[in-house]
CSV table of C-alpha atoms and ligand atoms in Angstrom, one decimal:
chain,number,residue,atom,x,y,z
A,546,MET,CA,28.2,-115.4,162.9
A,547,ALA,CA,30.5,-113.7,165.4
A,548,SER,CA,31.3,-115.5,168.6
A,549,GLU,CA,29.8,-113.9,171.7
A,550,ARG,CA,32.5,-115.4,173.9
A,551,LYS,CA,35.5,-113.6,175.4
A,552,ILE,CA,38.6,-115.6,174.8
A,553,LEU,CA,42.0,-114.9,176.2
A,554,PHE,CA,45.1,-116.3,174.4
A,555,ARG,CA,47.7,-116.3,177.1
A,556,GLY,CA,51.4,-116.2,176.7
A,557,GLY,CA,52.1,-116.6,173.0
A,558,ILE,CA,54.3,-114.9,170.5
A,559,ILE,CA,52.1,-112.5,168.6
A,560,VAL,CA,53.3,-112.1,165.0
A,561,ASN,CA,52.4,-109.3,162.6
A,562,ALA,CA,54.1,-108.2,159.4
A,563,GLY,CA,56.0,-105.5,161.4
A,564,GLY,CA,57.4,-107.7,164.1
A,565,ALA,CA,56.7,-110.2,166.8
A,566,TYR,CA,56.4,-109.9,170.6
A,567,GLU,CA,55.4,-112.0,173.6
A,568,GLY,CA,52.0,-111.2,175.0
A,569,ASP,CA,48.4,-112.0,175.5
A,570,LEU,CA,45.6,-111.4,173.1
A,571,LEU,CA,41.9,-110.9,173.9
A,572,VAL,CA,39.0,-111.6,171.6
A,573,GLU,CA,35.5,-110.3,172.1
A,574,ASN,CA,32.5,-110.8,169.8
A,575,GLY,CA,34.7,-112.2,167.1
A,576,LYS,CA,37.1,-109.3,167.0
A,577,ILE,CA,40.5,-108.7,168.7
A,578,SER,CA,39.8,-106.2,171.4
A,579,ASP,CA,43.2,-105.9,173.1
A,580,THR,CA,46.8,-107.2,173.0
A,581,GLY,CA,49.5,-106.8,175.6
A,582,ARG,CA,50.2,-108.2,179.1
A,583,ASN,CA,47.9,-108.9,182.0
A,584,ILE,CA,44.8,-108.2,180.0
A,585,GLY,CA,41.5,-109.9,179.8
A,586,GLN,CA,40.7,-110.4,183.5
A,587,GLY,CA,37.5,-112.4,183.8
A,588,ALA,CA,37.6,-113.8,180.3
A,589,GLY,CA,35.4,-116.9,180.2
A,590,GLU,CA,37.8,-119.0,178.2
A,591,VAL,CA,41.6,-118.9,178.6
A,592,VAL,CA,43.7,-120.7,176.0
A,593,ASP,CA,47.3,-121.3,177.1
A,594,VAL,CA,49.5,-120.6,174.0
A,595,SER,CA,52.9,-120.5,175.6
A,596,GLY,CA,55.6,-121.7,173.3
A,597,LYS,CA,53.3,-121.1,170.3
A,598,PHE,CA,53.1,-118.4,167.7
A,599,LEU,CA,49.9,-116.6,167.0
A,600,PHE,CA,49.6,-115.7,163.3
A,601,PRO,CA,46.8,-113.8,161.6
A,602,GLY,CA,44.7,-116.3,159.6
A,603,GLY,CA,46.3,-117.1,156.2
A,604,ILE,CA,44.8,-115.4,153.1
A,605,ASP,CA,45.0,-117.2,149.8
A,606,VAL,CA,44.3,-114.7,147.1
A,607,HIS,CA,44.4,-117.2,144.2
A,608,THR,CA,42.1,-120.2,144.2
A,609,HIS,CA,39.7,-122.0,141.8
A,610,LEU,CA,37.0,-123.8,143.7
A,611,ASP,CA,34.3,-125.5,141.7
A,612,LEU,CA,35.8,-124.2,138.5
A,613,PRO,CA,34.7,-125.7,135.1
A,614,PHE,CA,37.9,-126.3,133.1
A,615,GLY,CA,38.9,-128.6,130.3
A,616,GLY,CA,35.7,-130.6,130.3
A,617,THR,CA,35.6,-131.2,134.0
A,618,VAL,CA,35.2,-129.2,137.3
A,619,SER,CA,37.9,-128.6,139.9
A,620,ASN,CA,37.2,-131.1,142.6
A,621,ASP,CA,37.0,-128.9,145.8
A,622,ASP,CA,33.8,-126.9,146.3
A,623,PHE,CA,33.3,-124.1,148.7
A,624,PHE,CA,32.8,-126.6,151.6
A,625,THR,CA,35.6,-129.1,151.0
A,626,GLY,CA,38.0,-126.5,149.9
A,627,HIS,CA,37.2,-124.3,152.9
A,628,MET,CA,37.6,-127.2,155.4
A,629,ALA,CA,41.0,-128.1,153.9
A,630,ALA,CA,42.1,-124.4,153.9
A,631,ALA,CA,41.1,-124.2,157.6
A,632,PHE,CA,43.2,-127.3,158.5
A,633,GLY,CA,46.1,-125.6,156.9
A,634,GLY,CA,45.7,-122.2,158.8
A,635,THR,CA,44.0,-120.3,156.0
A,636,THR,CA,40.9,-118.4,157.1
A,637,SER,CA,40.1,-116.2,154.0
A,638,HIS,CA,40.6,-116.6,150.3
A,639,ILE,CA,39.7,-114.8,147.1
A,640,ASP,CA,38.4,-117.0,144.2
A,641,PHE,CA,38.1,-116.1,140.6
A,642,ALA,CA,34.6,-115.5,139.2
A,643,ILE,CA,35.5,-116.3,135.6
A,644,GLN,CA,33.2,-114.8,132.9
A,645,THR,CA,32.0,-117.3,130.3
A,646,PRO,CA,32.2,-115.6,126.9
A,647,GLY,CA,28.8,-114.1,126.1
A,648,GLU,CA,28.0,-113.6,129.8
A,649,THR,CA,27.7,-110.2,131.6
A,650,LEU,CA,30.0,-109.6,134.5
A,651,THR,CA,27.0,-109.5,136.8
A,652,GLU,CA,25.9,-112.9,135.7
A,653,ALA,CA,29.4,-114.3,136.3
A,654,VAL,CA,29.5,-112.9,139.8
A,655,ASP,CA,26.0,-114.2,140.6
A,656,ARG,CA,27.1,-117.6,139.4
A,657,TRP,CA,30.0,-117.6,141.8
A,658,HIS,CA,27.9,-116.5,144.7
A,659,GLU,CA,25.6,-119.4,144.1
A,660,LYS,CA,28.6,-121.8,144.4
A,661,ALA,CA,29.6,-120.4,147.8
A,662,ASP,CA,26.1,-119.7,149.4
A,663,GLY,CA,25.3,-122.2,152.1
A,664,LYS,CA,28.7,-123.9,151.8
A,665,ALA,CA,31.4,-121.5,152.9
A,666,VAL,CA,33.2,-122.0,156.2
A,667,ILE,CA,36.1,-119.5,155.9
A,668,ASP,CA,35.5,-116.0,154.6
A,669,TYR,CA,35.8,-115.4,150.9
A,670,GLY,CA,35.9,-112.7,148.2
A,671,PHE,CA,35.9,-112.7,144.4
A,672,HIS,CA,38.2,-111.4,141.8
A,673,LEU,CA,36.6,-111.0,138.4
A,674,ALA,CA,38.3,-112.8,135.5
A,675,VAL,CA,37.3,-111.0,132.3
A,676,THR,CA,37.4,-113.1,129.2
A,677,ASP,CA,35.0,-111.4,126.7
A,678,PHE,CA,35.9,-107.8,125.9
A,679,ASN,CA,33.3,-105.6,124.3
A,680,ASP,CA,32.0,-102.1,125.0
A,681,ALA,CA,29.2,-103.4,127.2
A,682,VAL,CA,31.6,-105.4,129.4
A,683,LEU,CA,34.1,-102.6,129.6
A,684,ALA,CA,31.3,-100.2,130.7
A,685,GLU,CA,30.1,-102.8,133.3
A,686,LEU,CA,33.6,-103.1,134.9
A,687,PRO,CA,33.4,-100.1,137.3
A,688,THR,CA,30.0,-101.3,138.6
A,689,MET,CA,31.8,-104.3,140.2
A,690,ARG,CA,33.0,-102.0,142.9
A,691,LYS,CA,29.5,-102.0,144.3
A,692,ARG,CA,29.6,-105.8,144.6
A,693,GLY,CA,32.8,-105.6,146.7
A,694,ILE,CA,35.1,-106.5,143.8
A,695,THR,CA,38.2,-104.4,143.4
A,696,SER,CA,40.5,-106.6,141.3
A,697,LEU,CA,40.3,-108.2,137.9
A,698,LYS,CA,42.2,-110.9,136.2
A,699,VAL,CA,43.1,-111.1,132.5
A,700,PHE,CA,44.8,-113.9,130.6
A,701,MET,CA,47.6,-113.3,128.1
A,702,ALA,CA,47.4,-117.0,127.4
A,703,TYR,CA,44.8,-119.7,126.5
A,704,LYS,CA,44.4,-118.5,122.9
A,705,GLY,CA,40.9,-118.7,121.5
A,706,LEU,CA,39.4,-119.2,125.0
A,707,PHE,CA,40.4,-116.5,127.5
A,708,GLN,CA,43.3,-114.6,125.8
A,709,VAL,CA,43.2,-110.8,125.9
A,710,SER,CA,44.7,-108.6,123.1
A,711,ASP,CA,47.1,-105.9,124.0
A,712,GLU,CA,44.5,-103.4,123.0
A,713,ASP,CA,42.0,-104.8,125.5
A,714,LEU,CA,44.6,-105.2,128.1
A,715,PHE,CA,45.5,-101.4,127.8
A,716,GLN,CA,41.8,-100.4,127.9
A,717,THR,CA,41.1,-102.6,130.9
A,718,LEU,CA,44.1,-101.2,132.7
A,719,ARG,CA,42.9,-97.6,132.1
A,720,ILE,CA,39.4,-98.4,133.3
A,721,ALA,CA,40.7,-100.2,136.3
A,722,ARG,CA,43.0,-97.3,137.1
A,723,ASP,CA,40.1,-94.8,137.0
A,724,SER,CA,37.9,-97.1,139.1
A,725,GLY,CA,40.4,-98.0,141.8
A,726,MET,CA,40.7,-101.6,140.8
A,727,LEU,CA,43.9,-103.7,140.5
A,728,VAL,CA,44.5,-105.7,137.4
A,729,MET,CA,46.0,-109.2,137.8
A,730,VAL,CA,47.7,-110.7,134.8
A,731,HIS,CA,48.3,-114.3,133.8
A,732,ALA,CA,51.5,-113.6,131.8
A,733,GLU,CA,52.4,-116.1,129.2
A,734,ASN,CA,52.7,-115.4,125.4
A,735,GLY,CA,49.6,-117.3,124.2
A,736,ASP,CA,50.3,-116.8,120.5
A,737,VAL,CA,53.7,-118.5,120.7
A,738,ILE,CA,52.4,-121.2,122.9
A,739,ASP,CA,49.6,-121.9,120.4
A,740,VAL,CA,52.2,-122.5,117.6
A,741,LEU,CA,54.3,-124.7,119.8
A,742,VAL,CA,51.3,-126.8,120.9
A,743,ARG,CA,50.3,-127.3,117.3
A,744,GLU,CA,53.8,-128.3,116.3
A,745,ALA,CA,54.0,-130.8,119.2
A,746,HIS,CA,50.7,-132.3,118.0
A,747,GLU,CA,52.0,-132.6,114.4
A,748,LYS,CA,55.1,-134.4,115.7
A,749,GLY,CA,53.1,-136.8,117.9
A,750,ASN,CA,54.7,-135.3,121.1
A,751,LEU,CA,51.8,-135.9,123.4
A,752,ALA,CA,53.2,-136.9,126.8
A,753,PRO,CA,52.7,-134.6,129.8
A,754,LYS,CA,56.2,-133.1,129.6
A,755,TYR,CA,55.2,-131.4,126.3
A,756,HIS,CA,52.9,-129.3,128.4
A,757,ALA,CA,56.0,-127.6,129.8
A,758,LEU,CA,58.1,-127.7,126.7
A,759,THR,CA,55.4,-125.9,124.7
A,760,ARG,CA,55.2,-123.2,127.4
A,761,PRO,CA,58.8,-122.1,127.8
A,762,PRO,CA,60.0,-119.6,130.4
A,763,GLU,CA,60.8,-117.1,127.7
A,764,ALA,CA,57.0,-117.0,126.9
A,765,GLU,CA,56.4,-116.0,130.5
A,766,GLY,CA,59.3,-113.5,130.7
A,767,GLU,CA,58.2,-111.8,127.5
A,768,ALA,CA,54.6,-111.5,128.6
A,769,THR,CA,55.5,-110.3,132.1
A,770,GLY,CA,57.7,-107.5,130.6
A,771,ARG,CA,54.9,-106.6,128.1
A,772,ALA,CA,52.2,-106.5,130.8
A,773,ILE,CA,54.3,-104.2,132.9
A,774,ALA,CA,55.1,-102.0,129.9
A,775,VAL,CA,51.4,-101.8,129.0
A,776,ALA,CA,50.5,-101.0,132.6
A,777,GLU,CA,53.1,-98.2,132.6
A,778,MET,CA,51.7,-96.7,129.5
A,779,ALA,CA,48.2,-96.9,131.0
A,780,GLY,CA,49.5,-95.3,134.3
A,781,ALA,CA,48.1,-98.3,136.2
A,782,PRO,CA,49.4,-100.6,138.9
A,783,ILE,CA,49.7,-104.3,137.9
A,784,TYR,CA,49.9,-107.6,139.8
A,785,ILE,CA,51.4,-110.6,138.1
A,786,VAL,CA,49.9,-113.9,139.2
A,787,HIS,CA,51.6,-117.3,139.6
A,788,LEU,CA,55.1,-116.1,138.6
A,789,THR,CA,57.4,-119.1,138.1
A,790,CYS,CA,60.9,-118.3,136.9
A,791,ALA,CA,63.9,-116.0,137.0
A,792,LEU,CA,63.1,-114.5,133.6
A,793,ALA,CA,59.8,-113.1,134.8
A,794,LEU,CA,61.1,-112.2,138.2
A,795,ASN,CA,63.8,-110.1,136.7
A,796,GLN,CA,61.1,-108.1,134.8
A,797,VAL,CA,59.3,-107.4,138.0
A,798,ARG,CA,62.6,-106.5,139.8
A,799,ARG,CA,63.5,-104.1,137.1
A,800,ALA,CA,60.1,-102.4,137.1
A,801,ARG,CA,60.1,-102.0,140.9
A,802,SER,CA,63.6,-100.6,140.9
A,803,ARG,CA,62.3,-97.9,138.6
A,804,GLY,CA,59.5,-97.2,141.2
A,805,LEU,CA,56.7,-98.7,139.2
A,806,PRO,CA,53.7,-100.1,141.1
A,807,ALA,CA,54.3,-103.7,139.9
A,808,TYR,CA,53.5,-106.5,142.2
A,809,ALA,CA,53.8,-110.3,141.9
A,810,GLU,CA,53.0,-113.6,143.6
A,811,THR,CA,54.5,-117.0,143.3
A,812,CYS,CA,53.0,-120.3,144.5
A,813,PRO,CA,54.7,-123.1,146.6
A,814,GLN,CA,54.7,-125.6,143.7
A,815,TYR,CA,57.2,-123.4,141.8
A,816,LEU,CA,59.5,-123.6,144.8
A,817,TYR,CA,59.3,-127.3,145.3
A,818,LYS,CA,58.5,-129.1,142.1
A,819,ARG,CA,60.9,-129.5,139.2
A,820,PHE,CA,60.7,-130.0,135.4
A,821,GLU,CA,61.7,-133.7,135.8
A,822,ASP,CA,58.4,-134.3,137.6
A,823,TYR,CA,56.8,-134.3,134.2
A,824,GLU,CA,59.0,-137.2,133.2
A,825,LEU,CA,58.0,-139.5,136.1
A,826,ARG,CA,57.0,-143.0,135.1
A,827,GLY,CA,53.6,-143.6,133.4
A,828,PHE,CA,51.3,-140.7,133.4
A,829,GLU,CA,52.5,-139.3,136.8
A,830,GLY,CA,53.6,-136.1,135.1
A,831,ALA,CA,50.0,-135.1,134.7
A,832,LYS,CA,49.9,-134.3,138.4
A,833,VAL,CA,52.0,-131.2,137.8
A,834,VAL,CA,50.3,-130.0,134.6
A,835,MET,CA,49.3,-126.4,135.4
A,836,SER,CA,49.9,-123.1,133.7
A,837,PRO,CA,52.4,-121.7,133.7
A,838,PRO,CA,54.3,-125.0,134.1
A,839,ILE,CA,56.8,-126.2,136.6
A,840,ARG,CA,60.3,-125.0,135.7
A,841,SER,CA,63.8,-126.4,136.2
A,842,ALA,CA,65.0,-126.3,139.8
A,843,ASP,CA,67.6,-123.6,139.1
A,844,ASN,CA,64.7,-121.1,139.3
A,845,TRP,CA,64.0,-122.0,143.0
A,846,PRO,CA,66.7,-119.9,144.7
A,847,HIS,CA,65.7,-116.9,142.6
A,848,LEU,CA,62.1,-117.2,143.7
A,849,TRP,CA,63.0,-117.7,147.4
A,850,GLN,CA,65.3,-114.6,147.1
A,851,GLY,CA,62.5,-112.7,145.5
A,852,LEU,CA,60.2,-113.5,148.5
A,853,ALA,CA,62.9,-112.4,150.9
A,854,ASP,CA,63.8,-109.2,149.2
A,855,ASP,CA,60.2,-108.1,148.3
A,856,THR,CA,60.4,-108.5,144.6
A,857,LEU,CA,57.6,-110.9,145.3
A,858,GLN,CA,55.0,-109.7,147.8
A,859,VAL,CA,52.6,-112.7,148.0
A,860,VAL,CA,52.5,-116.5,148.1
A,861,SER,CA,49.2,-117.9,146.9
A,862,THR,CA,48.3,-121.4,145.8
A,863,ASP,CA,46.4,-121.3,142.5
A,864,HIS,CA,44.6,-124.2,144.1
A,865,CYS,CA,42.7,-125.9,141.3
A,866,PRO,CA,42.5,-129.6,142.1
A,867,PHE,CA,41.7,-132.4,139.6
A,868,CYS,CA,41.9,-136.1,140.6
A,869,PHE,CA,44.6,-138.1,139.0
A,870,ASP,CA,42.1,-140.9,138.5
A,871,GLY,CA,39.1,-139.7,136.5
A,872,GLN,CA,40.1,-136.1,135.7
A,873,LYS,CA,43.7,-135.7,134.8
A,874,ASP,CA,43.4,-138.8,132.7
A,875,LEU,CA,41.1,-136.9,130.3
A,876,GLY,CA,44.5,-136.1,128.7
A,877,LYS,CA,46.0,-139.6,128.8
A,878,ASP,CA,46.6,-139.4,125.1
A,879,ASP,CA,47.3,-135.7,124.7
A,880,PHE,CA,48.9,-133.3,127.2
A,881,SER,CA,46.8,-130.4,125.9
A,882,LYS,CA,43.7,-132.1,127.2
A,883,ILE,CA,45.0,-132.6,130.8
A,884,PRO,CA,42.9,-130.3,133.0
A,885,ASN,CA,45.3,-127.5,134.2
A,886,GLY,CA,45.8,-127.1,137.9
A,887,ALA,CA,46.9,-128.7,141.1
A,888,PRO,CA,45.9,-128.8,144.8
A,889,GLY,CA,47.6,-126.7,147.6
A,890,ILE,CA,45.2,-124.6,149.7
A,891,GLU,CA,45.9,-126.8,152.7
A,892,ASP,CA,49.6,-127.0,152.3
A,893,ARG,CA,50.6,-123.4,151.6
A,894,MET,CA,51.3,-122.1,155.2
A,895,MET,CA,53.2,-125.3,156.3
A,896,VAL,CA,55.5,-125.6,153.3
A,897,MET,CA,56.2,-121.8,153.2
A,898,TYR,CA,56.9,-121.8,156.9
A,899,HIS,CA,59.1,-124.9,156.6
A,900,GLY,CA,61.1,-123.8,153.6
A,901,GLY,CA,61.2,-120.1,154.6
A,902,VAL,CA,61.5,-119.8,158.3
A,903,ASN,CA,63.0,-123.2,159.3
A,904,GLU,CA,65.5,-123.0,156.5
A,905,GLY,CA,66.5,-119.4,157.3
A,906,ARG,CA,65.3,-117.6,154.2
A,907,TYR,CA,63.1,-115.2,156.0
A,908,ASP,CA,61.8,-114.6,159.6
A,909,VAL,CA,58.3,-115.2,161.0
A,910,SER,CA,57.2,-111.6,160.4
A,911,ARG,CA,58.0,-111.9,156.7
A,912,PHE,CA,56.2,-115.2,156.6
A,913,VAL,CA,53.1,-113.4,158.0
A,914,GLU,CA,53.6,-110.6,155.5
A,915,ILE,CA,53.6,-112.8,152.4
A,916,THR,CA,50.9,-115.2,153.5
A,917,SER,CA,48.5,-112.8,155.1
A,918,ALA,CA,49.3,-109.1,155.6
A,919,ASN,CA,50.3,-108.2,152.0
A,920,PRO,CA,47.4,-110.2,150.5
A,921,ALA,CA,45.0,-108.2,152.8
A,922,LYS,CA,46.6,-104.9,151.8
A,923,LEU,CA,46.8,-105.5,148.1
A,924,PHE,CA,43.2,-106.8,147.9
A,925,GLY,CA,41.4,-104.3,150.1
A,926,LEU,CA,41.0,-106.3,153.3
A,927,PHE,CA,43.5,-104.7,155.7
A,928,PRO,CA,43.3,-104.2,158.7
A,929,ARG,CA,40.1,-106.2,159.1
A,930,LYS,CA,42.1,-109.2,157.9
A,931,GLY,CA,45.9,-109.8,157.8
A,932,ALA,CA,46.8,-108.4,161.2
A,933,LEU,CA,46.5,-109.2,164.9
A,934,LEU,CA,45.5,-105.7,166.0
A,935,PRO,CA,42.7,-104.4,168.1
A,936,GLY,CA,39.7,-104.1,165.8
A,937,SER,CA,40.8,-106.8,163.4
A,938,ASP,CA,38.7,-109.9,162.9
A,939,ALA,CA,39.8,-112.6,165.3
A,940,ASP,CA,41.2,-114.9,162.6
A,941,ILE,CA,43.9,-116.5,164.6
A,942,VAL,CA,46.2,-119.4,163.9
A,943,VAL,CA,47.8,-121.0,166.9
A,944,TRP,CA,51.0,-122.4,165.4
A,945,ASP,CA,53.2,-125.0,167.1
A,946,PRO,CA,56.8,-124.4,165.8
A,947,GLU,CA,58.0,-127.7,167.2
A,948,LYS,CA,55.3,-130.0,165.9
A,949,GLU,CA,56.2,-132.2,162.9
A,950,LYS,CA,54.0,-133.7,160.3
A,951,THR,CA,54.3,-135.7,157.1
A,952,ILE,CA,52.2,-134.3,154.3
A,953,SER,CA,50.1,-137.0,152.5
A,954,ALA,CA,47.0,-137.4,150.4
A,955,LYS,CA,46.0,-140.1,152.9
A,956,THR,CA,45.5,-137.6,155.6
A,957,HIS,CA,44.9,-134.3,153.8
A,958,HIS,CA,41.4,-132.8,153.6
A,959,MET,CA,41.4,-131.6,150.0
A,960,ASN,CA,39.0,-133.5,147.8
A,961,VAL,CA,41.7,-134.9,145.5
A,962,ASP,CA,43.6,-138.2,145.3
A,963,TYR,CA,47.1,-136.9,145.3
A,964,SER,CA,49.4,-134.4,147.1
A,965,LEU,CA,52.1,-132.4,145.4
A,966,TYR,CA,54.1,-132.8,148.6
A,967,GLU,CA,53.5,-136.5,149.3
A,968,GLY,CA,55.9,-137.6,152.0
A,969,MET,CA,57.4,-134.2,152.7
A,970,LYS,CA,58.2,-133.7,156.4
A,971,VAL,CA,57.4,-130.3,157.8
A,972,LYS,CA,58.1,-128.8,161.2
A,973,GLY,CA,55.7,-126.1,162.3
A,974,VAL,CA,52.0,-126.7,161.9
A,975,PRO,CA,48.7,-125.0,162.9
A,976,VAL,CA,47.2,-126.7,166.0
A,977,ARG,CA,44.1,-124.4,166.5
A,978,VAL,CA,42.5,-122.2,163.9
A,979,TYR,CA,39.9,-119.6,164.7
A,980,ARG,CA,37.8,-117.5,162.2
A,981,ARG,CA,36.1,-114.4,163.7
A,982,GLY,CA,36.6,-116.0,167.1
A,983,GLU,CA,35.1,-119.3,166.3
A,984,LEU,CA,37.1,-122.4,166.6
A,985,LEU,CA,37.3,-124.1,163.2
A,986,VAL,CA,40.0,-126.6,163.8
A,987,ASP,CA,41.4,-128.1,166.9
A,988,GLY,CA,44.1,-130.6,166.2
A,989,ASP,CA,42.6,-133.2,163.9
A,990,THR,CA,39.0,-132.2,164.6
A,991,PHE,CA,36.9,-129.9,162.4
A,992,HIS,CA,34.3,-127.7,164.2
A,993,GLY,CA,33.4,-125.4,161.3
A,994,GLU,CA,29.8,-124.9,160.5
A,995,LYS,CA,28.8,-125.2,156.8
A,996,GLY,CA,27.5,-121.8,155.6
A,997,SER,CA,29.1,-119.8,158.3
A,998,GLY,CA,31.8,-118.2,156.1
A,999,VAL,CA,30.9,-114.7,154.9
A,1000,TYR,CA,31.4,-112.9,151.7
A,1001,LEU,CA,34.1,-110.2,151.9
A,1002,GLU,CA,33.2,-106.9,150.2
A,1003,ARG,CA,36.6,-105.5,149.6
A,1004,GLY,CA,38.0,-102.0,149.5
A,1005,VAL,CA,40.6,-100.5,147.2
A,1006,PHE,CA,44.1,-101.8,147.3
A,1007,THR,CA,46.8,-100.4,149.6
A,1008,PRO,CA,50.3,-100.2,148.0
A,1009,VAL,CA,52.8,-102.4,149.9
B,1258,LIG,O1,46.9,-124.3,135.6
B,1258,LIG,C1,46.2,-123.4,136.2
B,1258,LIG,N1,46.9,-122.4,136.7
B,1258,LIG,N2,44.9,-123.5,136.3
B,1258,LIG,C2,44.0,-122.5,136.7
B,1258,LIG,C3,43.8,-121.4,135.7
B,1258,LIG,C4,44.8,-120.3,135.8
B,1258,LIG,O2,45.4,-120.0,134.8
B,1258,LIG,O3,45.1,-119.7,136.9
B,1259,LIG,ZN1,46.3,-118.1,135.4
B,1260,LIG,ZN1,44.8,-119.6,138.6
């Protein structure tokens, strides 16, 4: 529900993708109605934001809430995940409605709506992950536009479960091109990985580190190049999800330098976690079992550079939390049974601000671009979301650039018993978070109402 109140944010630094300026911002009925100076006379509520940044609410375009995976279910649902997102300054996200083989696409989307109905607090949309390719499914794809879905995910990995053939990838890209949909690709060579996993089993190599060793960066680099080549042949744009390494990044860079509409995201864990985390004592390495895996730290500077120079357009989280106790331990005796995924929806804005802005890799406008504006443009939400402009939804993050915080599972709101960033000190945190003009978070207090988040029917993507 939109707020009926008039709220004036006075004296902050308003940040959009194109730049930042000092000014006031007026909200009426859940929308931004004006920005500038000396505006909003007679506003009922005045919020002094001097010394603070105002950012458009974060948009996380890659999440897995309430996802059945590997014999269990990711441990944040559409309430706990949304509350955690709001505490971290994220006010919209796009989750993956994943088709179960045998199911129609309509059934998959209906199932995901049921998960969110009555629970949502932030606004949400769905991508459709297609896993079962047949004539009926391919014919159904364009009808998803009517359900507000304008992006699809396909997997080049997870052989025997979700993996797409090149033929189906090509056909899907052509259908998507003709229907104004963007295809997102999980780019890892599933055939090679399948052989390597079998060999690891035969040799009795079952510890968590073999998850990474059986999914080498070459498998990602090859699949990224192949996906882009197939998209070029199909005449379609393409978006590579959760890119982790220099080999894959170089494929995207080469494609973009040739003018191809190739886009890519990375996730904070690939900028902060290192291969050696798989070798930590005991079973600790399971905490970073995700696909693609964490790489060696020499990839980090390449990814930061890619974010700064626009080879990478988006930072998402791939938030897919499984508890260390009771879920990750399903793979105690075999890395291939560890549920794939890690938490991050609450941390994304803080760690990307800290590592990006504080450490001089990009400025606040680029921070807004990769965490909010580009996600909104590429996934058909701009300028309703992703901007602080008259007419945009009043999704506003009041950000204190001086405030410090130590990230910990003891204090985070994600429904998971560990943090990827345990003990990390960040400077720059959200202190108030509004969604459509309603205060969701004020310091440590949550004000969001369960069920108040709305489903976002998305338009076609805008190239960035
Ligand atoms: O390990 C991951 N990333 N789990 C979620 C599924 C996926 O591939 O995105
Ligand atoms: Zn994936
Ligand atoms: Zn994912």
